[in-house]
Structure formats: C-alpha cells, structure tokens
mmCIF file of C-alpha atoms in Angstrom:
data_model
loop_
_atom_site.group_PDB
_atom_site.id
_atom_site.type_symbol
_atom_site.label_atom_id
_atom_site.label_comp_id
_atom_site.label_asym_id
_atom_site.label_seq_id
_atom_site.Cartn_x
_atom_site.Cartn_y
_atom_site.Cartn_z
ATOM 1 C CA MET A 1 243.867 58.813 -3.464
ATOM 2 C CA SER A 2 246.107 60.770 -5.881
ATOM 3 C CA ALA A 3 244.187 59.456 -8.915
ATOM 4 C CA VAL A 4 240.806 60.689 -7.671
ATOM 5 C CA ARG A 5 239.459 63.488 -9.884
ATOM 6 C CA ILE A 6 236.497 64.504 -7.651
ATOM 7 C CA LEU A 7 236.443 64.048 -3.888
ATOM 8 C CA ALA A 8 233.633 65.108 -1.549
ATOM 9 C CA ASP A 9 234.088 64.310 2.146
ATOM 10 C CA ARG A 10 230.965 64.543 4.359
ATOM 11 C CA VAL A 11 229.758 67.604 2.455
ATOM 12 C CA GLY A 12 226.761 69.573 3.716
ATOM 13 C CA LYS A 13 224.958 72.690 2.488
ATOM 14 C CA LYS A 14 222.070 74.457 4.232
ATOM 15 C CA PHE A 15 219.686 77.186 3.127
ATOM 16 C CA CYS A 16 217.102 79.395 4.791
ATOM 17 C CA ARG A 17 213.430 79.506 3.782
ATOM 18 C CA SER A 18 212.759 83.027 5.077
ATOM 19 C CA ARG A 19 214.146 86.561 5.011
ATOM 20 C CA ARG A 20 216.436 85.586 7.847
ATOM 21 C CA ALA A 21 218.828 84.338 5.163
ATOM 22 C CA ALA A 22 220.462 87.779 4.843
ATOM 23 C CA LEU A 23 220.944 87.994 8.618
ATOM 24 C CA TYR A 24 222.453 84.513 8.807
ATOM 25 C CA ALA A 25 224.793 85.300 5.918
ATOM 26 C CA LEU A 26 226.003 88.393 7.744
ATOM 27 C CA GLN A 27 226.543 86.396 10.939
ATOM 28 C CA ASP A 28 228.519 83.721 9.079
ATOM 29 C CA PHE A 29 230.658 86.409 7.443
ATOM 30 C CA ALA A 30 231.409 87.876 10.847
ATOM 31 C CA TYR A 31 232.466 84.473 12.199
ATOM 32 C CA ARG A 32 234.845 83.925 9.277
ATOM 33 C CA ALA A 33 236.208 87.475 9.543
ATOM 34 C CA VAL A 34 237.480 86.772 13.062
ATOM 35 C CA GLY A 35 238.797 83.328 12.128
ATOM 36 C CA ARG A 36 235.973 81.299 13.655
ATOM 37 C CA VAL A 37 233.852 78.565 12.106
ATOM 38 C CA PRO A 38 230.154 79.447 11.635
ATOM 39 C CA PRO A 39 227.713 77.324 13.663
ATOM 40 C CA VAL A 40 226.797 73.990 12.087
ATOM 41 C CA ALA A 41 223.484 73.497 13.897
ATOM 42 C CA LEU A 42 220.368 74.589 12.025
ATOM 43 C CA ARG A 43 218.920 77.945 12.978
ATOM 44 C CA GLU A 44 215.302 78.982 12.653
ATOM 45 C CA ASP A 45 213.911 78.433 9.117
ATOM 46 C CA GLU A 46 217.098 76.687 7.960
ATOM 47 C CA PHE A 47 217.227 73.232 6.349
ATOM 48 C CA TRP A 48 219.840 70.908 4.932
ATOM 49 C CA ALA A 49 219.775 70.782 1.114
ATOM 50 C CA VAL A 50 222.744 68.366 1.128
ATOM 51 C CA GLN A 51 223.980 66.571 4.223
ATOM 52 C CA GLU A 52 226.875 64.196 4.906
ATOM 53 C CA VAL A 53 227.519 63.334 1.248
ATOM 54 C CA THR A 54 230.749 61.470 0.560
ATOM 55 C CA LEU A 55 231.866 60.408 -2.910
ATOM 56 C CA ALA A 56 234.944 59.898 -5.064
ATOM 57 C CA VAL A 57 235.034 59.806 -8.869
ATOM 58 C CA MET A 58 238.012 58.665 -10.916
ATOM 59 C CA PRO A 59 239.257 59.849 -14.336
ATOM 60 C CA GLY A 60 237.250 58.298 -17.158
ATOM 61 C CA GLU A 61 234.374 57.406 -14.816
ATOM 62 C CA CYS A 62 230.754 58.599 -14.852
ATOM 63 C CA LEU A 63 228.821 58.965 -11.605
ATOM 64 C CA GLY A 64 225.066 59.223 -12.056
ATOM 65 C CA VAL A 65 222.988 61.118 -9.499
ATOM 66 C CA VAL A 66 219.289 60.287 -9.230
ATOM 67 C CA GLY A 67 216.469 61.146 -6.879
ATOM 68 C CA PRO A 68 213.142 63.001 -6.743
ATOM 69 C CA ASN A 69 212.776 66.721 -7.288
ATOM 70 C CA GLY A 70 214.114 68.641 -4.305
ATOM 71 C CA ALA A 71 216.451 65.839 -3.240
ATOM 72 C CA GLY A 72 219.569 68.035 -3.541
ATOM 73 C CA LYS A 73 220.940 66.855 -6.885
ATOM 74 C CA SER A 74 221.469 70.301 -8.412
ATOM 75 C CA THR A 75 222.848 71.644 -5.141
ATOM 76 C CA LEU A 76 225.406 68.845 -5.086
ATOM 77 C CA LEU A 77 226.480 69.679 -8.642
ATOM 78 C CA ARG A 78 226.852 73.350 -7.737
ATOM 79 C CA LEU A 79 229.022 72.385 -4.775
ATOM 80 C CA LEU A 80 231.236 70.329 -7.093
ATOM 81 C CA ALA A 81 231.339 73.188 -9.607
ATOM 82 C CA GLY A 82 232.410 75.653 -6.912
ATOM 83 C CA ASP A 83 229.269 77.783 -7.222
ATOM 84 C CA TYR A 84 228.441 77.079 -3.559
ATOM 85 C CA ARG A 85 230.730 76.883 -0.547
ATOM 86 C CA PRO A 86 229.984 73.836 1.638
ATOM 87 C CA ASP A 87 228.863 74.520 5.207
ATOM 88 C CA THR A 88 230.378 71.226 6.369
ATOM 89 C CA GLY A 89 232.977 68.907 4.923
ATOM 90 C CA ARG A 90 235.212 69.595 1.951
ATOM 91 C CA VAL A 91 235.120 69.342 -1.830
ATOM 92 C CA GLU A 92 238.236 68.797 -3.926
ATOM 93 C CA VAL A 93 238.139 68.803 -7.726
ATOM 94 C CA ARG A 94 241.339 68.329 -9.706
ATOM 95 C CA GLY A 95 241.460 69.791 -13.198
ATOM 96 C CA ALA A 96 239.373 72.101 -15.347
ATOM 97 C CA VAL A 97 235.627 71.942 -14.739
ATOM 98 C CA LYS A 98 232.843 72.510 -17.274
ATOM 99 C CA SER A 99 229.256 72.527 -16.072
ATOM 100 C CA LEU A 100 225.927 72.269 -17.900
ATOM 101 C CA ILE A 101 223.721 72.801 -14.874
ATOM 102 C CA ARG A 102 220.975 75.223 -15.856
ATOM 103 C CA LEU A 103 219.588 75.620 -19.354
ATOM 104 C CA GLY A 104 219.671 79.246 -20.393
ATOM 105 C CA SER A 105 222.716 80.371 -18.417
ATOM 106 C CA GLY A 106 225.538 79.385 -20.758
ATOM 107 C CA LEU A 107 224.931 81.426 -23.903
ATOM 108 C CA GLN A 108 224.380 85.100 -24.670
ATOM 109 C CA PRO A 109 220.831 85.535 -26.051
ATOM 110 C CA GLN A 110 221.664 88.699 -28.038
ATOM 111 C CA LEU A 111 224.478 86.987 -29.955
ATOM 112 C CA THR A 112 223.980 84.638 -32.880
ATOM 113 C CA GLY A 113 224.737 80.951 -32.650
ATOM 114 C CA ARG A 114 227.988 81.456 -34.571
ATOM 115 C CA GLU A 115 229.082 84.313 -32.286
ATOM 116 C CA ASN A 116 228.296 82.234 -29.201
ATOM 117 C CA ILE A 117 230.462 79.403 -30.509
ATOM 118 C CA TYR A 118 233.490 81.699 -30.900
ATOM 119 C CA TRP A 119 232.804 83.414 -27.562
ATOM 120 C CA LYS A 120 232.456 80.169 -25.548
ATOM 121 C CA CYS A 121 235.464 78.567 -27.250
ATOM 122 C CA ALA A 122 237.545 81.666 -26.467
ATOM 123 C CA GLU A 123 236.503 81.287 -22.803
ATOM 124 C CA ARG A 124 238.056 77.824 -22.907
ATOM 125 C CA GLY A 125 241.329 79.161 -24.276
ATOM 126 C CA LEU A 126 240.800 78.241 -27.935
ATOM 127 C CA GLY A 127 242.022 80.661 -30.549
ATOM 128 C CA LYS A 128 240.134 81.568 -33.715
ATOM 129 C CA ARG A 129 242.044 79.014 -35.779
ATOM 130 C CA ASP A 130 241.235 76.217 -33.319
ATOM 131 C CA THR A 131 237.586 77.277 -33.232
ATOM 132 C CA ASP A 132 237.452 77.405 -37.027
ATOM 133 C CA ALA A 133 238.639 73.781 -37.082
ATOM 134 C CA ARG A 134 235.861 72.737 -34.716
ATOM 135 C CA LEU A 135 233.057 74.905 -36.090
ATOM 136 C CA GLU A 136 231.805 72.423 -38.686
ATOM 137 C CA ASP A 137 231.655 69.586 -36.156
ATOM 138 C CA ILE A 138 229.820 71.743 -33.593
ATOM 139 C CA VAL A 139 227.230 72.904 -36.113
ATOM 140 C CA ALA A 140 226.719 69.383 -37.497
ATOM 141 C CA PHE A 141 226.270 67.928 -34.020
ATOM 142 C CA ALA A 142 223.782 70.644 -33.025
ATOM 143 C CA GLU A 143 222.010 70.462 -36.422
ATOM 144 C CA LEU A 144 221.690 74.257 -36.537
ATOM 145 C CA ASP A 145 222.948 75.060 -40.036
ATOM 146 C CA ALA A 146 219.862 77.086 -40.933
ATOM 147 C CA ALA A 147 219.733 78.952 -37.610
ATOM 148 C CA LEU A 148 223.446 79.498 -37.049
ATOM 149 C CA ASP A 149 223.312 83.232 -37.792
ATOM 150 C CA ARG A 150 220.105 83.929 -35.876
ATOM 151 C CA PRO A 151 220.157 85.392 -32.339
ATOM 152 C CA VAL A 152 220.057 82.671 -29.710
ATOM 153 C CA ARG A 153 217.023 84.324 -28.076
ATOM 154 C CA GLN A 154 214.995 83.055 -31.042
ATOM 155 C CA TYR A 155 216.028 79.428 -30.426
ATOM 156 C CA SER A 156 213.707 76.846 -28.924
ATOM 157 C CA ASP A 157 214.772 75.032 -25.751
ATOM 158 C CA GLY A 158 215.810 72.039 -27.845
ATOM 159 C CA MET A 159 217.925 74.132 -30.219
ATOM 160 C CA TYR A 160 219.531 75.918 -27.272
ATOM 161 C CA ALA A 161 220.372 72.636 -25.543
ATOM 162 C CA ARG A 162 221.881 71.165 -28.717
ATOM 163 C CA LEU A 163 224.132 74.160 -29.252
ATOM 164 C CA GLU A 164 225.204 74.436 -25.617
ATOM 165 C CA PHE A 165 225.995 70.722 -25.382
ATOM 166 C CA ALA A 166 227.869 70.708 -28.712
ATOM 167 C CA ILE A 167 230.094 73.579 -27.605
ATOM 168 C CA ALA A 168 230.712 72.138 -24.142
ATOM 169 C CA THR A 169 231.813 68.753 -25.504
ATOM 170 C CA CYS A 170 233.748 69.828 -28.601
ATOM 171 C CA THR A 171 237.005 69.213 -26.727
ATOM 172 C CA ALA A 172 237.912 66.943 -23.830
ATOM 173 C CA VAL A 173 237.732 68.484 -20.371
ATOM 174 C CA ASP A 174 238.907 67.134 -17.019
ATOM 175 C CA VAL A 175 235.486 67.288 -15.312
ATOM 176 C CA LEU A 176 232.049 67.669 -16.933
ATOM 177 C CA LEU A 177 228.949 68.247 -14.770
ATOM 178 C CA ILE A 178 225.567 67.736 -16.467
ATOM 179 C CA ASP A 179 222.134 68.403 -14.971
ATOM 180 C CA GLU A 180 219.132 67.262 -17.060
ATOM 181 C CA VAL A 181 220.048 69.368 -20.082
ATOM 182 C CA LEU A 182 219.323 66.360 -22.327
ATOM 183 C CA ALA A 183 215.696 66.189 -21.244
ATOM 184 C CA VAL A 184 214.575 68.827 -23.765
ATOM 185 C CA GLY A 185 216.160 67.056 -26.735
ATOM 186 C CA ASP A 186 214.531 64.522 -29.032
ATOM 187 C CA ILE A 187 215.524 60.852 -28.965
ATOM 188 C CA ALA A 188 218.002 61.183 -31.859
ATOM 189 C CA PHE A 189 219.782 64.045 -30.100
ATOM 190 C CA GLN A 190 219.908 62.121 -26.823
ATOM 191 C CA VAL A 191 221.507 59.127 -28.553
ATOM 192 C CA ARG A 192 224.168 61.393 -30.085
ATOM 193 C CA CYS A 193 224.797 62.973 -26.688
ATOM 194 C CA LEU A 194 225.233 59.607 -24.987
ATOM 195 C CA ASP A 195 227.685 58.519 -27.677
ATOM 196 C CA ARG A 196 229.613 61.781 -27.196
ATOM 197 C CA LEU A 197 229.713 61.324 -23.409
ATOM 198 C CA ASN A 198 231.022 57.774 -23.756
ATOM 199 C CA ALA A 199 233.710 59.064 -26.139
ATOM 200 C CA LEU A 200 234.729 61.703 -23.580
ATOM 201 C CA LYS A 201 234.956 59.007 -20.904
ATOM 202 C CA ARG A 202 237.346 57.035 -23.095
ATOM 203 C CA GLU A 203 239.506 60.168 -23.348
ATOM 204 C CA GLY A 204 239.670 60.396 -19.534
ATOM 205 C CA THR A 205 236.942 62.951 -18.777
ATOM 206 C CA THR A 206 235.238 62.540 -15.402
ATOM 207 C CA LEU A 207 231.452 62.906 -15.615
ATOM 208 C CA VAL A 208 228.808 63.614 -12.994
ATOM 209 C CA PHE A 209 225.427 63.171 -14.652
ATOM 210 C CA VAL A 210 222.052 64.088 -13.130
ATOM 211 C CA SER A 211 219.020 62.601 -14.879
ATOM 212 C CA HIS A 212 215.612 61.062 -14.226
ATOM 213 C CA ALA A 213 215.875 58.930 -17.386
ATOM 214 C CA GLU A 214 216.955 55.415 -16.469
ATOM 215 C CA MET A 215 217.755 54.418 -20.047
ATOM 216 C CA ASN A 216 220.114 57.380 -20.470
ATOM 217 C CA MET A 217 221.743 56.699 -17.124
ATOM 218 C CA ARG A 218 222.295 53.027 -17.841
ATOM 219 C CA GLN A 219 223.984 53.893 -21.141
ATOM 220 C CA VAL A 220 226.656 56.184 -19.698
ATOM 221 C CA ALA A 221 226.891 55.859 -15.880
ATOM 222 C CA ASP A 222 229.335 53.395 -14.335
ATOM 223 C CA ARG A 223 227.607 53.715 -10.955
ATOM 224 C CA CYS A 224 224.873 55.800 -9.411
ATOM 225 C CA LEU A 225 224.141 57.660 -6.218
ATOM 226 C CA LEU A 226 220.555 57.961 -4.904
ATOM 227 C CA LEU A 227 219.680 61.151 -2.998
ATOM 228 C CA PHE A 228 216.650 61.672 -0.775
ATOM 229 C CA ASP A 229 216.243 64.834 1.307
ATOM 230 C CA GLY A 230 219.879 65.695 0.660
ATOM 231 C CA GLN A 231 221.207 62.393 2.021
ATOM 232 C CA VAL A 232 222.682 59.403 0.219
ATOM 233 C CA ARG A 233 220.317 56.450 0.395
ATOM 234 C CA GLU A 234 222.101 54.087 -1.994
ATOM 235 C CA GLN A 235 225.224 53.775 -4.126
ATOM 236 C CA GLY A 236 225.987 51.110 -6.703
ATOM 237 C CA ILE A 237 225.330 49.991 -10.270
ATOM 238 C CA PRO A 238 222.531 51.865 -12.080
ATOM 239 C CA GLU A 239 220.144 48.883 -12.163
ATOM 240 C CA MET A 240 220.268 48.409 -8.392
ATOM 241 C CA VAL A 241 220.006 52.132 -7.597
ATOM 242 C CA PHE A 242 216.993 52.659 -9.847
ATOM 243 C CA GLN A 243 215.334 49.605 -8.303
ATOM 244 C CA ARG A 244 215.740 51.226 -4.856
ATOM 245 C CA TYR A 245 214.537 54.550 -6.258
ATOM 246 C CA TYR A 246 211.356 53.026 -7.668
ATOM 247 C CA GLU A 247 210.696 51.149 -4.450
ATOM 248 C CA ALA A 248 211.166 54.329 -2.393
ATOM 249 C CA VAL A 249 208.643 56.332 -4.438
ATOM 250 C CA GLY A 250 206.166 53.455 -4.667
ATOM 251 C CA TYR A 251 206.586 52.848 -8.380
ATOM 252 C CA ARG A 252 207.712 49.258 -7.896
ATOM 253 C CA LYS A 253 207.144 46.865 -5.035
ATOM 254 C CA PRO A 254 210.250 45.535 -3.238
ATOM 255 C CA SER A 255 209.434 41.887 -3.966
ATOM 256 C CA PRO A 256 210.277 41.022 -7.566
ATOM 257 C CA GLY A 257 207.368 39.885 -9.652
ATOM 258 C CA THR A 258 204.634 41.330 -7.410
ATOM 259 C CA GLY A 259 204.113 44.571 -9.332
ATOM 260 C CA PRO A 260 202.114 44.939 -12.540
ATOM 261 C CA ARG A 261 205.180 46.134 -14.464
ATOM 262 C CA SER A 262 207.704 43.482 -13.442
ATOM 263 C CA GLN A 263 208.229 39.792 -13.927
ATOM 264 C CA CYS A 264 210.482 37.469 -11.949
ATOM 265 C CA ARG A 265 213.186 35.810 -14.022
ATOM 266 C CA PRO A 266 213.996 32.158 -13.366
ATOM 267 C CA ALA A 267 217.129 31.407 -11.406
ATOM 268 C CA ASP A 268 220.202 30.637 -13.501
ATOM 269 C CA PHE A 269 221.018 26.986 -13.964
ATOM 270 C CA GLY A 270 223.379 25.041 -16.200
ATOM 271 C CA GLU A 271 224.181 21.752 -14.581
ATOM 272 C CA LYS A 272 224.099 19.969 -17.963
ATOM 273 C CA GLY A 273 227.439 21.475 -18.979
ATOM 274 C CA PHE A 274 226.349 24.177 -21.410
ATOM 275 C CA ARG A 275 226.806 27.931 -20.994
ATOM 276 C CA ILE A 276 227.123 31.123 -23.020
ATOM 277 C CA THR A 277 230.503 32.784 -22.461
ATOM 278 C CA ASP A 278 230.491 35.728 -24.915
ATOM 279 C CA PHE A 279 227.920 38.016 -26.497
ATOM 280 C CA ALA A 280 228.367 40.276 -29.517
ATOM 281 C CA SER A 281 225.666 42.219 -31.318
ATOM 282 C CA SER A 282 227.709 42.722 -34.482
ATOM 283 C CA GLY A 283 230.969 41.588 -36.011
ATOM 284 C CA ARG A 284 233.258 38.907 -34.628
ATOM 285 C CA SER A 285 234.600 40.704 -31.543
ATOM 286 C CA ALA A 286 232.958 40.194 -28.196
ATOM 287 C CA GLY A 287 230.988 43.071 -26.773
ATOM 288 C CA PRO A 288 227.788 44.957 -27.560
ATOM 289 C CA SER A 289 227.367 47.356 -30.464
ATOM 290 C CA PRO A 290 224.222 49.363 -31.181
ATOM 291 C CA VAL A 291 221.568 47.785 -33.427
ATOM 292 C CA VAL A 292 218.829 49.684 -35.247
ATOM 293 C CA ALA A 293 215.167 49.262 -34.354
ATOM 294 C CA GLY A 294 213.071 47.884 -37.207
ATOM 295 C CA HIS A 295 216.108 46.642 -39.148
ATOM 296 C CA SER A 296 217.861 43.292 -39.311
ATOM 297 C CA ALA A 297 220.460 42.328 -36.707
ATOM 298 C CA VAL A 298 222.949 39.537 -36.148
ATOM 299 C CA LEU A 299 223.788 38.334 -32.633
ATOM 300 C CA ARG A 300 226.781 36.079 -31.959
ATOM 301 C CA LEU A 301 226.869 33.935 -28.837
ATOM 302 C CA GLY A 302 230.086 32.253 -27.742
ATOM 303 C CA TYR A 303 229.416 28.956 -25.957
ATOM 304 C CA GLU A 304 231.142 26.168 -24.042
ATOM 305 C CA SER A 305 229.685 22.683 -23.859
ATOM 306 C CA SER A 306 231.101 19.672 -22.048
ATOM 307 C CA ALA A 307 228.886 17.304 -24.034
ATOM 308 C CA SER A 308 227.303 17.100 -27.478
ATOM 309 C CA PHE A 309 223.545 17.625 -27.796
ATOM 310 C CA GLU A 310 221.089 16.537 -30.464
ATOM 311 C CA SER A 311 217.931 18.465 -31.282
ATOM 312 C CA PHE A 312 219.419 21.500 -29.558
ATOM 313 C CA SER A 313 217.302 24.657 -29.351
ATOM 314 C CA LEU A 314 218.032 28.124 -28.009
ATOM 315 C CA ARG A 315 215.563 30.812 -26.967
ATOM 316 C CA LEU A 316 216.543 34.470 -26.591
ATOM 317 C CA GLU A 317 214.681 36.667 -24.100
ATOM 318 C CA PHE A 318 214.732 40.471 -24.228
ATOM 319 C CA TRP A 319 214.062 42.220 -20.886
ATOM 320 C CA ASP A 320 213.547 45.979 -20.758
ATOM 321 C CA ALA A 321 214.709 48.464 -18.104
ATOM 322 C CA ASP A 322 211.523 47.917 -16.078
ATOM 323 C CA GLY A 323 212.224 44.192 -15.728
ATOM 324 C CA VAL A 324 209.542 43.201 -18.255
ATOM 325 C CA LEU A 325 210.031 40.373 -20.739
ATOM 326 C CA VAL A 326 209.069 42.191 -23.953
ATOM 327 C CA ALA A 327 210.083 39.713 -26.673
ATOM 328 C CA THR A 328 211.528 36.259 -27.341
ATOM 329 C CA SER A 329 213.218 34.528 -30.280
ATOM 330 C CA SER A 330 213.391 30.739 -30.586
ATOM 331 C CA CYS A 331 214.678 28.126 -32.988
ATOM 332 C CA ARG A 332 212.063 26.705 -35.306
ATOM 333 C CA GLU A 333 211.299 23.015 -35.013
ATOM 334 C CA THR A 334 212.859 22.414 -38.424
ATOM 335 C CA GLU A 335 216.047 24.295 -37.492
ATOM 336 C CA ARG A 336 217.085 22.483 -34.321
ATOM 337 C CA LEU A 337 220.842 21.962 -34.170
ATOM 338 C CA ASN A 338 223.221 19.108 -33.477
ATOM 339 C CA LEU A 339 225.562 20.860 -31.054
ATOM 340 C CA PRO A 340 229.060 19.386 -30.734
ATOM 341 C CA SER A 341 231.053 19.514 -27.516
ATOM 342 C CA GLY A 342 233.818 22.048 -27.021
ATOM 343 C CA TRP A 343 233.484 25.737 -27.733
ATOM 344 C CA GLY A 344 232.267 27.813 -30.634
ATOM 345 C CA TRP A 345 229.837 30.490 -31.750
ATOM 346 C CA LEU A 346 226.090 30.383 -32.245
ATOM 347 C CA VAL A 347 224.691 32.931 -34.690
ATOM 348 C CA ALA A 348 221.188 34.372 -34.334
ATOM 349 C CA ASP A 349 219.995 36.133 -37.491
ATOM 350 C CA LEU A 350 217.107 38.513 -36.696
ATOM 351 C CA PRO A 351 215.488 39.660 -39.980
ATOM 352 C CA PHE A 352 213.395 42.333 -38.251
ATOM 353 C CA LEU A 353 214.211 43.788 -34.835
ATOM 354 C CA GLY A 354 210.808 44.868 -33.515
ATOM 355 C CA LEU A 355 212.029 46.501 -30.302
ATOM 356 C CA ARG A 356 211.699 50.089 -29.181
ATOM 357 C CA PRO A 357 214.942 52.076 -28.798
ATOM 358 C CA GLY A 358 216.594 51.574 -25.420
ATOM 359 C CA PRO A 359 218.770 49.132 -23.451
ATOM 360 C CA TYR A 360 217.771 45.488 -23.018
ATOM 361 C CA ASP A 361 219.139 42.588 -21.016
ATOM 362 C CA VAL A 362 219.439 39.448 -23.136
ATOM 363 C CA ALA A 363 218.786 36.095 -21.450
ATOM 364 C CA ILE A 364 218.910 32.581 -22.948
ATOM 365 C CA ARG A 365 217.145 29.287 -22.349
ATOM 366 C CA ALA A 366 218.781 26.217 -23.903
ATOM 367 C CA THR A 367 216.991 22.892 -24.434
ATOM 368 C CA ALA A 368 217.947 19.562 -26.012
ATOM 369 C CA ALA A 369 215.498 16.813 -26.962
ATOM 370 C CA GLY A 370 212.753 18.817 -25.257
ATOM 371 C CA CYS A 371 214.566 19.088 -21.877
ATOM 372 C CA ASP A 372 216.001 22.258 -20.335
ATOM 373 C CA ILE A 373 219.785 22.197 -20.055
ATOM 374 C CA ALA A 374 220.619 25.808 -19.147
ATOM 375 C CA TYR A 375 219.154 29.216 -18.320
ATOM 376 C CA GLN A 376 221.206 32.409 -18.020
ATOM 377 C CA GLY A 377 219.353 35.521 -16.895
ATOM 378 C CA SER A 378 221.813 37.971 -18.471
ATOM 379 C CA ILE A 379 224.377 37.088 -21.123
ATOM 380 C CA GLY A 380 224.837 40.725 -22.160
ATOM 381 C CA LYS A 381 223.164 44.014 -22.967
ATOM 382 C CA LEU A 382 221.645 44.966 -26.288
ATOM 383 C CA ARG A 383 221.425 48.655 -27.137
ATOM 384 C CA VAL A 384 218.686 49.428 -29.663
ATOM 385 C CA VAL A 385 218.851 52.837 -31.360
ATOM 386 C CA PRO A 386 216.297 54.505 -33.654
ATOM 387 C CA ALA A 387 216.796 54.584 -37.394
ATOM 388 C CA ALA A 388 218.143 57.910 -38.649
ATOM 389 C CA ALA A 389 214.920 58.969 -40.345
ATOM 390 C CA GLU A 390 212.341 56.853 -38.534
ATOM 391 C CA VAL A 391 210.265 57.670 -35.490
ATOM 392 C CA GLY A 392 207.885 55.088 -34.087
ATOM 393 C CA ASP A 393 206.872 52.888 -31.227
ATOM 394 C CA SER A 394 207.271 49.189 -31.992
ATOM 395 C CA GLY A 395 205.777 47.993 -28.718
ATOM 396 C CA PHE A 396 205.955 44.315 -27.769
ATOM 397 C CA ALA A 397 206.856 41.825 -30.484
ATOM 398 C CA LEU A 398 207.769 38.214 -31.211
ATOM 399 C CA ILE A 399 211.040 38.361 -33.121
ATOM 400 C CA GLU A 400 211.670 35.831 -35.839
ATOM 401 C CA ALA A 401 215.178 34.343 -35.769
ATOM 402 C CA ARG A 402 217.258 31.781 -37.623
ATOM 403 C CA PHE A 403 220.022 30.003 -35.697
ATOM 404 C CA SER A 404 223.067 28.236 -37.135
ATOM 405 C CA LEU A 405 226.532 27.089 -36.127
ATOM 406 C CA ASP A 406 229.598 29.043 -37.191
ATOM 407 C CA SER A 407 231.958 26.146 -37.859
ATOM 408 C CA SER A 408 234.872 28.428 -38.725
ATOM 409 C CA ASP A 409 235.324 29.527 -35.092
ATOM 410 C CA ARG A 410 234.731 26.199 -33.348
ATOM 411 C CA GLY A 411 237.357 24.306 -31.369
ATOM 412 C CA ASP A 412 237.777 21.756 -28.622
ATOM 413 C CA ARG A 413 238.983 22.925 -25.221
ATOM 414 C CA SER A 414 240.623 20.357 -23.001
#
C-alpha cells in the first residue's frame, strides 16, 4: 500500500440539523480532552453525511465521484482535503493537496486578477521569477487579458472559474480535488480543462473529480464511485457507474433497450475470421486523438483476417454517452473492397464529421457478398471537440465516408 496517494478506510462524517450542534461539539471536545472517543451512535437531530466510505487512489489516477445533490460528494472531498475531521475511520493523504471545492473561496475579490496570480503562486512556494515565467500561460489559459488588471469582484462566475483553475493547475501537484468548478465554464473552456487534467495525470498528479457531467467524467476519470445518502452504491468504470446512477434516479430503465433514450446493441460476433484489432483517429499510431466537429477526419482501423473476402463492406456506428446510435458510415456499393487475408489497415475518410462535441463509442459491422461476417460493439472511443471559433449543435447525421486499403502497412501473419 506504500504507493497509494489517497487512502480512506471506512470513513464517516455526521452533522446535526438543529441548534444542538453546538452542544454536541462541546460534548465531543470534552470526550477528546480526557482521552476518550466520542460516541459513534447518532444523537437526536444528527445524520450521516458520509458513512463507511472506503477508497484508495494511486498516483496518476483520477477517481470520479458522482451522485445526486446531497449525496455527500462535497463532504467527502472536504474530508480528503482535511477541512473536516472524520467521526469514524481514517483518511490518509500523501503529498501536497490543492482543492477547488467551492467557487468564490480561492481568490481575494478586492485584488486584481494579476495580484491574485502572484498571491496564490506565492502561497504555493513560487517566487516572483517563477510566477513571472508562468504568468503568460496562466493568462492565456484563462483568456483574461483584457480583465487582468480589474478587481476580481467584477468578474463573472465563468471568468472567476477560469482564473482559479488556471492558477491551480499551472504546476503539478501531488493531489488535486475538484468539485464542479467546471460547470460554469463554456464548452471550449471545459475541453481545455480536461486536456489540462489529463496532462497532470501523466505527470503523476492524483485527481478526485466531482461532476454531474458524464461526458467530462468519461474523458478524465479512470474509475468512478457512486454515492447515495453518504454511502457507496457502486464503484467501477465510468460507463457502468453512470448506468447505475441513471437507473437509480429513474432516468434509464435497467433493461437495455427498453427506455426511449437507449438502444440495444447486437452481440459481438466474428466467427468468419475477421476482426478489428486497432483503432486510431489520426496518424499512424494506434490510439484515439481528438477530431473536430464539422471538419474532415480520417479513421484508421487495424484488422486481422484469416481468409480473403470479395465485395467486402464495412459500416461504422457512432454511439453516444446515452447509448443511442446517432450516426453510421458505410461503404458505397461502387467502393466495395477485395480484402486479402492477413493483417493490415483500413482507412475511413470522413469528409464532414457531423457529430456534436463529446465522446462516442465506435462499433463496426463487416459484410462480404451481402452476408454478415463480424460485428464488434466497441473498437475504440472517438473524442469529438468543437472547432475553435464555431458553436453549434449538429444533431443526428448520416456521415459520408470513403474506404480504401492501405497497402503500405499490410502483411501476412502466420
């Protein structure tokens, strides 16, 4: 367990709904003063805000925390930040902690944006020379050139959030706690923030991220924790946790395909000897890279085939975060391929990507001579980002595509 950056072991925190809170606080102080443990059982008007929460987060990992309002998410972050003392269990955090928990508490409203940058950087141990070196990057990220020398009290919530986030992430930190501060930003700012958080993860920063936005969570969180009434209901990958969350609040029915906003994907099959092994949304290296909504895109699909196929056709399916099939791309009748056996790359050229910004699962259906030979429900994830100067809602679309073989990267595996 020496590599664990954040450890919470059966942590609980209770509060009081009435004026008895001051009396209970005095009683607890008296217990501790004589070396005794305060009572764990709830007293009159008390309730558990967080109860029996256990978690461990490693360096370079992001834990997402989701749940309805009042579930205990912010209380859990304050326990991890050391703002609250747990009533039960223990919390151990190794390294320096930076928290963005409540908008409006991190900056001095009477100071200008520039003065706040130097003040907050000095709090983190940076000298004037180090801050000078980072000032241009902070201002560019926050997009506050024109307002930099105005008092922060004149900033909008969005301007405040941009500046606070830019300062907090200008250097790597051991632990970063974030609670919905991205919600007030526009989509372009949120995309920049998610890119910054992923960069911090690569540098070893441990993140705990509270958000109601599934798309944001799926971009940065490695796994999620679902809280209800202060208790952990589910832990796992973001897709599974959000599915449980939606089911619990009645947004989505438990059975796939029964709700108005979901469709049931076919089961994977590929008994004919064809399968997609790699997915890249740009370049020649495997792995997803962002593509721009409303612009052209090139997708590369690595394949293995134990047989050759004539009149081969491939269909791409794009599924959104709600499990809805929003678009497809298929080979034209005149562009069907003669697919040789072995391995190689298929290239899908999309002249116009008519998808809204957000994450998508890409699935494929392969046919030859009019017969299905393979279906894969998820060959990879496609991240669509907005154009720098474009704002719009593309909605559902049929995406035109041209498919071809890349003969330069084809071989025969024995």
